[in-house]
Each structure stands twice: as C-alpha cells, then as structure tokens.
Coordinates of C-alpha atoms (C1' of nucleotides) in Angstrom, one line a residue:
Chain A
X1 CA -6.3 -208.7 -143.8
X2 CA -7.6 -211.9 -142.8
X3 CA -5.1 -215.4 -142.8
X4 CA -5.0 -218.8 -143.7
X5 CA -4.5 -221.5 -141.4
X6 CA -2.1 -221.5 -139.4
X7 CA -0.6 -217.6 -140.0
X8 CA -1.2 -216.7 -136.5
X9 CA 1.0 -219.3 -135.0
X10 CA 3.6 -219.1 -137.3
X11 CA 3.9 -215.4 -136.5
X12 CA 4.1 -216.5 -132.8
X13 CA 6.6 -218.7 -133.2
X14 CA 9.1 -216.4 -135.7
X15 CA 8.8 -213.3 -133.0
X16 CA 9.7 -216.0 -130.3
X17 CA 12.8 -217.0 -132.5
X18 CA 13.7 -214.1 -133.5
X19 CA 13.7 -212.7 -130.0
X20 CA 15.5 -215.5 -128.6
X21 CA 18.4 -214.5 -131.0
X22 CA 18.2 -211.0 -129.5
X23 CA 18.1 -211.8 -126.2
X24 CA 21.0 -214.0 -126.1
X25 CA 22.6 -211.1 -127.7
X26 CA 21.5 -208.0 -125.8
X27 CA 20.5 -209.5 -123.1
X28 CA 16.7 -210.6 -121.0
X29 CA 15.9 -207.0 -120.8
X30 CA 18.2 -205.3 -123.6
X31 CA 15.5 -205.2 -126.0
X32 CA 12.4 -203.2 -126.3
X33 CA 9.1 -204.5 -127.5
X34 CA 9.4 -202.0 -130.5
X35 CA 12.7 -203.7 -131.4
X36 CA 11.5 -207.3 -130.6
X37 CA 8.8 -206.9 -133.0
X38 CA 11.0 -205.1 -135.4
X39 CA 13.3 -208.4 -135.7
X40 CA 10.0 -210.2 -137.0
X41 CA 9.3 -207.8 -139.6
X42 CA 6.4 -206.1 -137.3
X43 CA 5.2 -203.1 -135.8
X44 CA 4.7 -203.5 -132.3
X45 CA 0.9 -203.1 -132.2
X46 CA -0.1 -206.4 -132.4
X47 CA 2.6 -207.5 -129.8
X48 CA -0.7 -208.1 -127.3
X49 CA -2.5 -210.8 -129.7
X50 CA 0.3 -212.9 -129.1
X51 CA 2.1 -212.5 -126.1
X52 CA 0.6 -211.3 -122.2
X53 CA 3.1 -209.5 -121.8
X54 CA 7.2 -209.0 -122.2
X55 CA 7.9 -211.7 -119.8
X56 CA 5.8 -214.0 -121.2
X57 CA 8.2 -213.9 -124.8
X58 CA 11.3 -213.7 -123.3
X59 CA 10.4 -216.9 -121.3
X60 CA 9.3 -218.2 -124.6
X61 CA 12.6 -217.2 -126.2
X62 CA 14.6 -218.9 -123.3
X63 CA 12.8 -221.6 -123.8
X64 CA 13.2 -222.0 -127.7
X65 CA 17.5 -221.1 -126.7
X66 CA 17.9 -224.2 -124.6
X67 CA 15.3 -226.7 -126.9
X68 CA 17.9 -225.4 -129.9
X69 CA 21.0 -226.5 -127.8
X70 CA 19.1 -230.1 -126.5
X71 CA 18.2 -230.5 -130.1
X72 CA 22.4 -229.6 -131.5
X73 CA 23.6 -231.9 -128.5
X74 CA 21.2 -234.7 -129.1
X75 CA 22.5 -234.3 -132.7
X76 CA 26.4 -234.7 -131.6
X77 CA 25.3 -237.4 -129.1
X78 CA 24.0 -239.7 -132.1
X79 CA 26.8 -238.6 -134.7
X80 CA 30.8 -240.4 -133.9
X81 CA 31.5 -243.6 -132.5
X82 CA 31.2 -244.2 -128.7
X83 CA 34.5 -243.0 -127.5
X84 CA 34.5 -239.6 -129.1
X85 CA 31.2 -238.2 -128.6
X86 CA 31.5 -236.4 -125.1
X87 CA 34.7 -234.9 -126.4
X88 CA 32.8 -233.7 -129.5
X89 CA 29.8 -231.8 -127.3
X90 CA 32.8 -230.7 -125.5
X91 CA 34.6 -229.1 -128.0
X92 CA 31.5 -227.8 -130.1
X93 CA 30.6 -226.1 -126.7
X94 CA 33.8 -224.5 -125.7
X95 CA 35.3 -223.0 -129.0
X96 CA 35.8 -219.9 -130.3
X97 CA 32.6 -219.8 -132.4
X98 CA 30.5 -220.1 -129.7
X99 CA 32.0 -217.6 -127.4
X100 CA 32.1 -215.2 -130.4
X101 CA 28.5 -215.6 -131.3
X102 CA 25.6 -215.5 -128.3
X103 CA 23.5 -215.1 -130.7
X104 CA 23.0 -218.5 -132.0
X105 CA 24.1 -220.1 -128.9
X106 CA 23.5 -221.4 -125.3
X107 CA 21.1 -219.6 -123.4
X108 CA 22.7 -220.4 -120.2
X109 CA 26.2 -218.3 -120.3
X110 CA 23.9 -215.3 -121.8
X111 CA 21.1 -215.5 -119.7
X112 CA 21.0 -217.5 -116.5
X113 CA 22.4 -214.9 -114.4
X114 CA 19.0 -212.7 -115.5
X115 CA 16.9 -216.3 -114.9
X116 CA 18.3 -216.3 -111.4
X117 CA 16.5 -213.2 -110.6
X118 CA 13.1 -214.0 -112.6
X119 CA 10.1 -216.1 -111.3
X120 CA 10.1 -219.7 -109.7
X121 CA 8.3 -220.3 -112.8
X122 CA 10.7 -219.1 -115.1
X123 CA 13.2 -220.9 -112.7
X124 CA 11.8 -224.1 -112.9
X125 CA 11.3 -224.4 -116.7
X126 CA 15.0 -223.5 -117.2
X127 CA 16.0 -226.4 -114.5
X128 CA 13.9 -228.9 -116.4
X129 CA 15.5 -228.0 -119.9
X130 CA 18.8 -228.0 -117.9
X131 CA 18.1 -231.8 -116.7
X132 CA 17.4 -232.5 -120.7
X133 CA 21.0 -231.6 -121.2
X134 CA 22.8 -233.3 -118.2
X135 CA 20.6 -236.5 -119.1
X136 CA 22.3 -236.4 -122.7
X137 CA 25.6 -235.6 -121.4
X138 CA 25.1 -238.7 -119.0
X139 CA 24.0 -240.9 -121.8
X140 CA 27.6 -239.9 -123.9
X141 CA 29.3 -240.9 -120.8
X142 CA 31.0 -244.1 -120.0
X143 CA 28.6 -245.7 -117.9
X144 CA 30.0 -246.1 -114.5
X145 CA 28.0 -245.8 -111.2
X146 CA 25.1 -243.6 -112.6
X147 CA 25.2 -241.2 -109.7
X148 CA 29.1 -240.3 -110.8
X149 CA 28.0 -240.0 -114.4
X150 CA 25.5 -237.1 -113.1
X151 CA 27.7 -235.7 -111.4
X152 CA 30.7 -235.4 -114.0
X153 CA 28.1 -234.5 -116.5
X154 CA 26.6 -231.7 -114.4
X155 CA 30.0 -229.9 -113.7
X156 CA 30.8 -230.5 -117.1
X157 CA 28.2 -228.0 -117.9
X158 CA 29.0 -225.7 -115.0
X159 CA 32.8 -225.3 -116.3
X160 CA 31.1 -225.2 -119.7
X161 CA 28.6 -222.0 -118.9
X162 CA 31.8 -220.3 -116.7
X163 CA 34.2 -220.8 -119.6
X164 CA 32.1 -218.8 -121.7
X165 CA 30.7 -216.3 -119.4
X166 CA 34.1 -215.5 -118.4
X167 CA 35.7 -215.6 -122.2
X168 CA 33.0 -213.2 -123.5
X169 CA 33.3 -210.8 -120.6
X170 CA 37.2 -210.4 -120.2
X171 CA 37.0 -209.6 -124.0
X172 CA 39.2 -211.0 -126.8
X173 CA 42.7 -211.6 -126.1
X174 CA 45.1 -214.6 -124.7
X175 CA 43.2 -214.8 -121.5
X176 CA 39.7 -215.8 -123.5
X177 CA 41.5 -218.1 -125.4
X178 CA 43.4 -219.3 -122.2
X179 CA 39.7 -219.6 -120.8
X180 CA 38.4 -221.5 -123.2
X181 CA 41.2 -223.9 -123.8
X182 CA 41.3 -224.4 -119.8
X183 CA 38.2 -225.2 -119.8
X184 CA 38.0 -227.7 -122.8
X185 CA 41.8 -229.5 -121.5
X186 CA 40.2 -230.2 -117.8
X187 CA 37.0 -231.4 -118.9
X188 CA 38.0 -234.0 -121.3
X189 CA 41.2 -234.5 -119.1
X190 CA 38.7 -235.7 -116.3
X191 CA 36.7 -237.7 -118.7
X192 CA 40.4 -239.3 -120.0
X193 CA 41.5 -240.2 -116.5
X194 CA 37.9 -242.2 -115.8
X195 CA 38.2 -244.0 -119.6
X196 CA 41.2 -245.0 -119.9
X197 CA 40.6 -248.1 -118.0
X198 CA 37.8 -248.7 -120.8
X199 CA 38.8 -246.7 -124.0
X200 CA 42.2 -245.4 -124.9
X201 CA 43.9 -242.0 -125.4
X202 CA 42.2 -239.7 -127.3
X203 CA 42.5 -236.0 -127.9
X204 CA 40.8 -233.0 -128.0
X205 CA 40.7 -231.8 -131.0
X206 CA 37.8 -230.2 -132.6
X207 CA 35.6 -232.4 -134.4
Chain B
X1 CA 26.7 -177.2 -95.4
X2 CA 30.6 -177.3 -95.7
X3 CA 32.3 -180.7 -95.0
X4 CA 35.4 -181.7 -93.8
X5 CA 38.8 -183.6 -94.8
X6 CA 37.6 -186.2 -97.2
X7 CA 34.2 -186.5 -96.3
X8 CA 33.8 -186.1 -100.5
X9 CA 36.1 -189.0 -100.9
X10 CA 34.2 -190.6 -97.7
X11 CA 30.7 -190.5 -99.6
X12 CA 32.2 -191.5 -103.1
X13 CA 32.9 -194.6 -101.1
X14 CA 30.2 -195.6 -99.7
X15 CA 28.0 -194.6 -102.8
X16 CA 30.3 -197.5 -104.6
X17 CA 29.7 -199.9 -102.0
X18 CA 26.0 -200.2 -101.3
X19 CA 25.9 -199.7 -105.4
X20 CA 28.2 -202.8 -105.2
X21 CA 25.8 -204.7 -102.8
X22 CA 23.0 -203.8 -104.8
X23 CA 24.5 -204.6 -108.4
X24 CA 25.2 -207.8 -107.5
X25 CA 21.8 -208.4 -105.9
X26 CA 20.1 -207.0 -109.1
X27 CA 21.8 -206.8 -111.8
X28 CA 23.8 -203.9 -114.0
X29 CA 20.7 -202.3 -115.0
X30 CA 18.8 -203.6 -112.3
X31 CA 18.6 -200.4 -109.9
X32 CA 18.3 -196.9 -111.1
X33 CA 19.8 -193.7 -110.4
X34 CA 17.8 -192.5 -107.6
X35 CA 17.3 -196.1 -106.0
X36 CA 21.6 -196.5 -106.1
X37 CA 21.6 -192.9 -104.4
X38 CA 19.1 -194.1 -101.5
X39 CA 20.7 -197.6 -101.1
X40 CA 24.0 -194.9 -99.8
X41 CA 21.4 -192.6 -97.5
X42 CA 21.1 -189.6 -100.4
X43 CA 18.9 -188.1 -103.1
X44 CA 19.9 -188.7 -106.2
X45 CA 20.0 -185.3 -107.4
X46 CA 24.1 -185.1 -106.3
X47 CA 24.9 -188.1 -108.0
X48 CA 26.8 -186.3 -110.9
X49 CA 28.9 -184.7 -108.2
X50 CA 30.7 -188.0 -107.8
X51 CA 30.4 -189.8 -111.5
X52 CA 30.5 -189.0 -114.4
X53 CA 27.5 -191.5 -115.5
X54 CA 25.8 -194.4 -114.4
X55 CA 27.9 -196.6 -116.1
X56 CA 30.9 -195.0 -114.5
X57 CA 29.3 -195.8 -111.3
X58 CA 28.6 -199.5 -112.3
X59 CA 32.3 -199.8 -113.4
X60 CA 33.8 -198.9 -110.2
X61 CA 31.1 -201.0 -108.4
X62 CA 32.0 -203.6 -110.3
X63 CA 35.8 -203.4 -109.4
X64 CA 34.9 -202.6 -105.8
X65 CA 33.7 -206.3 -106.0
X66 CA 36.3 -207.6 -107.4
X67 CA 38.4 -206.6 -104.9
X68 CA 36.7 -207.8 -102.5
X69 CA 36.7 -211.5 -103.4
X70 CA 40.5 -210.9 -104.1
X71 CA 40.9 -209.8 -100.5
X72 CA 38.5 -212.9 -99.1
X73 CA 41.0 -215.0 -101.2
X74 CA 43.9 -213.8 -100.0
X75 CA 42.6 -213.8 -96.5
X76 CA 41.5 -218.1 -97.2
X77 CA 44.7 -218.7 -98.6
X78 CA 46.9 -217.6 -95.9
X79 CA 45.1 -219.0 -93.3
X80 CA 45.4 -223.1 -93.1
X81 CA 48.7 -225.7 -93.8
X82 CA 49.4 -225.8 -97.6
X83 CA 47.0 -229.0 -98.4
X84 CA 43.5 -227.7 -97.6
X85 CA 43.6 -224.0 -99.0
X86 CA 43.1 -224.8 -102.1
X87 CA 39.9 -226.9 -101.2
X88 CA 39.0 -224.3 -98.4
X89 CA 38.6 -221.7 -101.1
X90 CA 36.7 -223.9 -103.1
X91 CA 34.4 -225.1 -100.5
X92 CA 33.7 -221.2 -99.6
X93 CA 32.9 -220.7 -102.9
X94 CA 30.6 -223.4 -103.5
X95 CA 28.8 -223.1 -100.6
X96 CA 25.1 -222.5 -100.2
X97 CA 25.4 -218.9 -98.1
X98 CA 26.9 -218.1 -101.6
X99 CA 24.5 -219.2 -103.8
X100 CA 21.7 -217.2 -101.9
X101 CA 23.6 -214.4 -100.6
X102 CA 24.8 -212.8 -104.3
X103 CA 24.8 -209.5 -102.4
X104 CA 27.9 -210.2 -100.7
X105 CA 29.3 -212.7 -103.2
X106 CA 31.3 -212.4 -105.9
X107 CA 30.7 -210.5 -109.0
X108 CA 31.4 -212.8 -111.2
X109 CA 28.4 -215.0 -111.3
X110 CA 26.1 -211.9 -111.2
X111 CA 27.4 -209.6 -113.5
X112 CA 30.0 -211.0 -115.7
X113 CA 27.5 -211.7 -118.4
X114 CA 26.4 -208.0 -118.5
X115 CA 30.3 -207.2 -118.8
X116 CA 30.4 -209.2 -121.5
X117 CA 27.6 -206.6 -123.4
X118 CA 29.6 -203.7 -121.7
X119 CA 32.3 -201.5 -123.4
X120 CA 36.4 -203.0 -124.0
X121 CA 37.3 -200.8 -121.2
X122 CA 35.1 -202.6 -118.6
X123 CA 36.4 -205.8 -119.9
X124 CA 39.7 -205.0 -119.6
X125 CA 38.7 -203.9 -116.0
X126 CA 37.1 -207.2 -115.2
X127 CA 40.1 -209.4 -117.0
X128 CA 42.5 -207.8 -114.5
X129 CA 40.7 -208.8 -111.4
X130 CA 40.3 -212.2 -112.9
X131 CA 43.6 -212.6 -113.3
X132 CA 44.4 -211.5 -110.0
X133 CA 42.1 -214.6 -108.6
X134 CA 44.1 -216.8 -111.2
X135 CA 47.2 -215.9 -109.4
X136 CA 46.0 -216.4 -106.1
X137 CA 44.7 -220.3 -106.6
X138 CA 47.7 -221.0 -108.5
X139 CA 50.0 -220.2 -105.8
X140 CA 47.6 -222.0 -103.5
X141 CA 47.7 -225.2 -105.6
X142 CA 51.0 -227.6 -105.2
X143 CA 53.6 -226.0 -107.6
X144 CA 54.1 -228.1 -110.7
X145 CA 54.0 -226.6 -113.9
X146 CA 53.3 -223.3 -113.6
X147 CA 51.3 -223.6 -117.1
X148 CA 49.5 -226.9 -116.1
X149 CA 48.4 -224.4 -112.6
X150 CA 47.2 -221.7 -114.3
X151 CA 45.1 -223.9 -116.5
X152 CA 43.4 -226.0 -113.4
X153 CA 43.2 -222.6 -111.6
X154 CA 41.5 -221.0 -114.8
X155 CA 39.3 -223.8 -115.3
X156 CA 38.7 -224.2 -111.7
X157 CA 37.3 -220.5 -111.7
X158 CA 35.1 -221.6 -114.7
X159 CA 33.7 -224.1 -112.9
X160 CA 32.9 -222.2 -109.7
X161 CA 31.2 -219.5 -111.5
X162 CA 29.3 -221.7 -114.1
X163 CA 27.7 -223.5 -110.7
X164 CA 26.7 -220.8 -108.7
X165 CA 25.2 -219.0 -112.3
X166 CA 23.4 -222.2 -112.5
X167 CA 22.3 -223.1 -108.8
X168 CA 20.8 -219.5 -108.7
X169 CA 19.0 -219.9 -112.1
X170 CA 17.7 -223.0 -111.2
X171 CA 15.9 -221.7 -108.0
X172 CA 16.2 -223.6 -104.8
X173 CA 15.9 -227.5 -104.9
X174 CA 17.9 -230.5 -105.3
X175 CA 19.2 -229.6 -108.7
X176 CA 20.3 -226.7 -107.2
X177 CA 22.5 -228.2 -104.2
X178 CA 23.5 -231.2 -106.8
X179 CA 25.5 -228.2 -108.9
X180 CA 26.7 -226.9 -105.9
X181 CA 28.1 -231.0 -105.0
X182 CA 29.0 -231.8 -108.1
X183 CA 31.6 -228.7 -108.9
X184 CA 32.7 -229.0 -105.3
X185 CA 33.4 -232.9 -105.8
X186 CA 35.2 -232.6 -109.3
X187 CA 37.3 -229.5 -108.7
X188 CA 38.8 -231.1 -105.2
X189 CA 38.4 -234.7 -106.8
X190 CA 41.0 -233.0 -109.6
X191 CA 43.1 -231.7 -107.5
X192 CA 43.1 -234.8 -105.3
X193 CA 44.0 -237.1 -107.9
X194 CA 46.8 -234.8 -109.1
X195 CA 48.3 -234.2 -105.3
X196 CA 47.9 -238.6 -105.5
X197 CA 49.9 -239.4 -108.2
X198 CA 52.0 -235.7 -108.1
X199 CA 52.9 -234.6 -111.7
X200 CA 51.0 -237.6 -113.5
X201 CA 50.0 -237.3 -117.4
X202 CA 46.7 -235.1 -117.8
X203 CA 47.0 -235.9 -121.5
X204 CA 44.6 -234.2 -123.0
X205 CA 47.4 -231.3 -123.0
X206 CA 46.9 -228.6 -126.2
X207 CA 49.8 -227.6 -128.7
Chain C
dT1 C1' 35.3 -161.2 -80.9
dG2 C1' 31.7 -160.1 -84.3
dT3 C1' 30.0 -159.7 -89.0
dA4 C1' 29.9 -160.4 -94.0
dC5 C1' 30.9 -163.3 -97.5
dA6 C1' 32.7 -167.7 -100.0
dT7 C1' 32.5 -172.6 -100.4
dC8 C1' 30.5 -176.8 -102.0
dA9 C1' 28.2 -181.4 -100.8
dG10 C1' 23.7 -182.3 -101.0
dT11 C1' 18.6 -181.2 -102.4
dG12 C1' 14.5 -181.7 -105.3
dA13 C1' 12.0 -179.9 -109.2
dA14 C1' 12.3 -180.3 -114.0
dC15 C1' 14.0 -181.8 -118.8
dG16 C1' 13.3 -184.9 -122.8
dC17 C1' 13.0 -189.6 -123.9
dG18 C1' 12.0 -194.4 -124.5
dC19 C1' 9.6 -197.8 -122.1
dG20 C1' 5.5 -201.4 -121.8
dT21 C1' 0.9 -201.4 -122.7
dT22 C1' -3.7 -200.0 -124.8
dC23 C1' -6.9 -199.2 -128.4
dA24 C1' -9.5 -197.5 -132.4
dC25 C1' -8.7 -198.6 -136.8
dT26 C1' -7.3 -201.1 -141.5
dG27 C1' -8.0 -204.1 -145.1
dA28 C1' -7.6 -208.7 -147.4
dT29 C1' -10.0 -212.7 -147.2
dG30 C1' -13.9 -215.9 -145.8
dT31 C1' -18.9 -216.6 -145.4
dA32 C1' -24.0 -215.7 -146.1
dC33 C1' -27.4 -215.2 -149.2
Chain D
dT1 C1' -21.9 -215.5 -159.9
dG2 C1' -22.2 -211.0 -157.4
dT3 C1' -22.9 -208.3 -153.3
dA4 C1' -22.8 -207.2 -148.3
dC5 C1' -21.0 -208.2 -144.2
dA6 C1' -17.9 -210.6 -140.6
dT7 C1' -13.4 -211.8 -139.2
dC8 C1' -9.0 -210.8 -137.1
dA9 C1' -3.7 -210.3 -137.7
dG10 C1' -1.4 -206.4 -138.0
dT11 C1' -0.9 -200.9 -137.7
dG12 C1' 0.4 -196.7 -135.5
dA13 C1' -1.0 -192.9 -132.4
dA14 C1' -1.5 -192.3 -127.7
dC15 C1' -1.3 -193.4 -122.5
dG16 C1' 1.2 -192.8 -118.0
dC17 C1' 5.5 -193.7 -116.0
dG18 C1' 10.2 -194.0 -114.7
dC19 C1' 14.5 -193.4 -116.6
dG20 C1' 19.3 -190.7 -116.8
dT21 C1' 20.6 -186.2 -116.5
dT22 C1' 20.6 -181.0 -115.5
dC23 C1' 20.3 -177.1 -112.6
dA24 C1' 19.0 -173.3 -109.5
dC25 C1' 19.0 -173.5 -104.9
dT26 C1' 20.2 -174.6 -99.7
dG27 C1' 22.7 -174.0 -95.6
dA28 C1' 26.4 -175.4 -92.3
dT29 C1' 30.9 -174.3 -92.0
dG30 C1' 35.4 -171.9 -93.2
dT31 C1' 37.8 -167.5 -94.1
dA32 C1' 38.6 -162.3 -94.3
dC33 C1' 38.7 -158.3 -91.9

DNA sequence: TGTACATCAGTGAACGCGCGTTCACTGATGTAC
DNA sequence: TGTACATCAGTGAACGCGCGTTCACTGATGTAC
C-alpha cells in the first residue's frame, strides 16, 4: 500500500519509542529485532527501510530515553518557586516509581553501563544529552561560584543513577528503600547545608 | 587423564575468575560459553562438568567479584590512622585506573544493572555483598549515629558507582574526569564538613 | 613387579534454536493519459 | 471519468551464523591382583 505524507516517519519515530521503552526494560541487547518491531505493531521485514542496522535504533532509542528525561526535568525546573525546585527533580528522580518502572524512565541507570562498552559515537551523543541535564540541574541551583554549581549538580546525578542501579538490582526489600531514601537525604542535605545561608529549611518531601 | 587432590576444585576456580575478569570487561551476556571456557585455557565442551548453566557461572562470577572489592576494602581500611581511610577508599575508588580498568574493578558499575534484569536469587546474592561494603565504610567513617553512617555510607556507594557508570559511558574526556572530581570532592567534602562540625544537623533527616 | 581394568576431567563434533540481515513479493494509493 | 501503470511501506520466507547445551569419546593416572 502506498502512504500519505509523512507515514514513513511517523513509523520511524513509533519503532524508536517503542524500543526505547524496551530497552530500558530488557536491556541494549535484550531485545530481538523480531520483538522490537513487534512493540510497533510490525513484522520485522521492513526493519531495513528504516534503520541501518540494530545499533543504529537502539542509539535512536537512547537518545529519545534521555530527550524524555531533559524534556520531564526542564518541566520540574519551570514548575515551584525558587527554593523547592532542585528538591522536586530530586525527589521525582529517586522514588519508588522510578526504580519500580525502567520502562518509562532514565536511560542512564538502565543503560549506561551497556553505552560504556558501545562506540565513541554512541559515547559522545550520550555525554552531550548528559551535559543538557547537568546544565538544568545547575540552572535550579543556588547560584554560587558556577564551577561549584557543576560540580554539585554533576554528583547529584551520579548518586542519582547509583541509587537506582543499586535499588533495582538488590531487589525489593528495606535495603532498596534504604537506597533510595539515602540517596534522596544526602543529596538535598548537601544542597541544605550550601542554602541555608540564602533560603531556609526545607524538606524533602515528595512533591 | 586422571587428576589429583582438588585439581576439580582447582579448575572450577579459575574458570570463575577469568569469567569474572571477563564479565566485568563485557558485560553478563557479553562473552559466550566457549569464549568464558578459553579465557580459563579449556574447550568449552567440559563446561557442564563444573555448572550447571551459564547463568550459574555468571552468578558465582559475579560473587567472586564481590568479594574481591570486599577484600580491597578491608585491606584500605585497615591500613592508615582513622581520618584518611574513609577518603583513601574513596579516592581508590574514584580514580581513573578504575574507570578504565573495569576488568579488575568492581562489579558494581558493570554489572549491577544486568542484576537488576536477573532472577531474585541473584539479587539477593548481590544485596549481601552490598551490604557487606556498607558495613565496611561505616566502620571506617567517625562513629556517630550508627543510622546517620549507614545512610552516608549507602549514599556514598551510590555515588561512587553512579560516577564510574557515567565516566565509562561518557568515553574518555573532560566530562569524564569532571564525574570522577566531582563525586570525589562532594563525598570527602561531606564527610569533611561532618568530621568539622562533628554531629551537626543534616536536616533533611526522613521519618 | 607387571598387566588389566576403572576413573573422570577434558575434548570436539553435533543438536536445535533464535539471532541479524536479505530479498522477492504484496497491495493500496498516486499519477499519466 | 476510466484504465494502466508506478510507487513504496510493509510482509514473511529464507540466509548463514553463533549460541547454549549434549554426548560419545580420550587418555593419563589410580587400583586390583
């Protein structure tokens, strides 16, 4: 059959979501092409008119994972009053719901550890999406001397990615939880400490 | 031929370890059957002699990991006056011979994210271990409350792993060293400022 | 001491299977006349 | 308006290949007599 428009791209671009739920699922190579096409409703025939190959979709996918998360932070970045909003990306990041669905969330706690053993290109495309996030995470930070505000901001998504990683793999039970709450007490304890001389207590609730 | 003793038991090992080494290098599905055989000096067809499965194999490689980082931590913590350990565990952690030497590093950064797709068992496996390396940095950081330890030693971890995940993924650069900087600088920072000002209010403490 | 047999860790061919990839084909719609 | 042909996203059989696993076999050494 022949399409209208744009039919082709929109195809493209549902395989590439649809995959990039997978993957943060199953895994960068726990899906076959069979069963990627099979989450967009297709046979995996026509997996060659739009993608050169495997790689090239689940570098796609990645990519999609971590413009989803920019997109949800820049959201949470633009949403509470000054004070709150680190807190708030904090929280959103390290709960429960997250951990318990990879499916819908970051890419880096489900697949950097397979990006580390990819391309340079692959590399380099996830660092660049990776500055996008420390850039907001800077912006929701008290400004102090910019080159502290990176570097708060970028262990702040360090502790972020090992909280989860480590609360999905030691499996439900207190020590996930513990993870998770460890993770979400330091990193807004550190942020406390630095603004109370500008803002005043606040705590850490979920937003 | 007919062996002696426990040259079995001998094999079994060694089997584990260069599966260990090579896990770690490439991930849990990363080397097949016959390739984790050669890594030890066999063929593969005796593998079943000495596991049940491959994914027995990766399990006990897994722990064999483990282990070892428990013993490199033990070994760093009983080595200098009370006051540096904690940061000369840290500093060996977030070093750059880690970051590009996964092989001998720990497994938590490589393969923690595939344990978190892998069965309860396994995850029970790795949460053991983990808490094992919990214990170690709390004893290792000035006793105050034992709960308040256990957090900045859980979190600590968190951050350590997230870092190295993300300096490998990132491939080398200056984003790549920056991770490495930043968790090193916050996770002594925080322990700094708490060894300052000894049992001071971290406030963002959780019900 | 010498000979026949038992042991069993390790070998390598072979198994069925699912993988990534290729390709001839389909068929609804657009275009030419 | 009606007919013939072109287009091309999507289909499904087929490809070679490497996977995890199985199994009959090897052969150096131990044991029995």
């Amino acid at each position: 059959m022949r399409y209208v428009g744009d039919h082709r791209r929109q195809t493209h671009s549902r395989i590439v979501e649809s995959a990039s739920y997978g993957l943060r699922q199953n895994g960068a190579e726990g899906l076959s092409v069979v069963e990627l096409m099979k989450l967009a409703g297709l046979t995996h025939g026509g997996f060659y008119n739009h993608f050169e190959s495997r790689a090239a979709l689940v570098g796609e996918a990645i990519a999609f994972a971590m413009d989803q998360m920019v997109e949800r932070w820049k959201k949470l970045a633009n949403r509470r009053a000054s004070g709150d909003r680190f807190e708030t990306l904090i929280a959103d990041y390290l709960s429960s719901r997250h951990r318990d669905n990879p499916r819908q969330g970051c890419a880096l706690p489900a697949l950097a550890a397979d990006v580390a053993r990819s391309s340079p290109s692959e590399q380099r495309a996830l660092a660049s999406k990776l500055e996008e996030m420390i850039d907001i995470l800077v912006e929701v930070l008290p400004a102090e001397g910019l080159q502290q505000a990176r570097q708060i901001a970028t262990s702040a998504i360090a502790t972020m990615v090992g909280s989860i990683v480590l609360s999905r793999a030691v499996g439900a039970g207190k020590l996930s939880d513990g993870i998770l709450d460890a993770g979400r007490m330091t990193v807004c304890g550190r942020t406390y400490k630095r603004q109370r001389r500008t803002a005043k207590a606040m705590s850490c609730d979920k937003p």
